[in-house]
Amino acid sequence: MPAYRVRYVRGVALAVVALALCAAAGVALAGAPSRVAGTINVWVVPEGADAMHDLAQAFMRDYPSVRVQVTPLSWEILYARILQDVSAGTGAFDVATWDVMTAGSVARGMLDLEQFGRQNPDLILPGHDPSDFDPVAWRTAGLWEGKNIGFPFYLNTMFLYYRKDLFNDPNLKSQFRQKYGYELVVPDTWGKARDVSEFFTRRNNPSSPTEYGIALMFPRTHTTFYEFLLFFGPYRRSDAGMKKFGPISFEYGDYFTGDLKPAFDSPEGVAAINTIKSLLPFSPDPLGSDYGETIEYFARGLVAMVPQWGAAWASFKAAEALQPADQRVGVALIPGGHSVSGNWGLGVNASSRNQPAAFLFAQYATSKVADKGKFLKFGLLPTRTSTLNDPQVKAADPRMAVLGQIVATQTHRPRIPEEPRLEDVAVGTFTEILLGSVAPEQGLRQLAQEWTKILGR
């Protein structure tokens, strides 16, 4: 019995889980080749740091000839340092997590894992089975233009977290019905979300148990770039939108038409902006709040709803003001029905001076056993079909009840190499529009022109 299986599952602290994981496919080589040795540097986004550190400890126990150094880096610093190393080819990292939206930018610096495995069959972990990855996860967090630049490390998408206890309160439901003429339920459209947000904003409704209705985040950062798609997606992916704009490219995403022109320079783009603006009065500091602030607003009980990434569940589950969490925190689809993908891949640096150990660790950290363990112990959403269909996994977490539907309908940001420049000008323009400095029609038209120049068309 491989030691990793026993030790890692012991951390889950569930004997039943341990038995199930021990029955899974193996995750350790029976005898590692002598070239699997030395030190590897692993860079990881903070949300995945605890899981990566745990995996590193287990890996070193199974492969004592390898030392794994894990360095957590914020999204902004991680992306910048990967790009710097890709350009310089210095091999500062051996393994790193990368955001799906950066695929086109980092691809040239990543090792082709499929090709490396063919050239080094003795380093392929038994049972790793890339065909078991969820197809969307594999496409977005594993491939770029046919090159296998990573293994999916964890799924990330946005959910609507809401106060289950407030939405089920008979008095609040009666008040809402009297004011709006329909039942207080978790909103499935942004129009209904506007009503619910107003109802739960104390300035508009003195009897509201929360200060604000919804926590939105539109700071002048990359956050605004993905938040826009929550509102544009319902237009872009509607039947009328698909007919007007054409099919959606995985590489260019929902911002573009089927013939790769900006789709947001349209009445649908303006409507998305106006929907955002209609919600701003019911959110605490929406233009100054980012990921951490909006999580805190909901965790402290200041707001009734918050669209947030999957990793936020761990904070809400532990928040003192939300106890018992299973009675106070609900998880639903984003209003409008379209989330945004934010999956993370795990790649190996093509300039790594220790590719054998790095390749082995990348497989180890994305094995079937690791996928289930990362979810049960650290809450990172699974990437493998076998894990997603596991009855124990499906019953362990309220996110799992809607995850499949969300992944199938989520929007995508551009993954092309020009993405950083597109994002930079977009964030500035969106901010000016939301501040009221520029009219939506004018701002979106100017942004489309800027993007066309950047893409050289």
XYZ file of C-alpha atoms in Angstrom, residues 40 77 84 90 135 146 182 185 215 229 253 276 326 331 334 352 356 378 406 443 451 454:
22
model
C 11.811 21.708 -7.047
C 2.545 38.669 -8.443
C 8.947 37.250 -16.449
C 15.685 31.302 -16.168
C -13.759 17.957 -20.453
C -3.160 21.404 -28.890
C -44.250 38.095 -6.111
C -36.994 33.520 -3.709
C -21.887 42.705 -2.275
C -19.218 38.721 -17.923
C -14.264 33.808 -24.974
C -24.646 46.691 -13.125
C -25.872 24.766 6.813
C -25.544 28.283 -2.728
C -25.546 33.307 -10.557
C 13.151 23.786 -15.320
C 11.729 14.613 -14.055
C -9.450 21.954 1.697
C -22.708 26.087 -13.615
C -17.050 53.965 -23.603
C -9.045 46.190 -28.720
C -4.226 45.768 -30.025
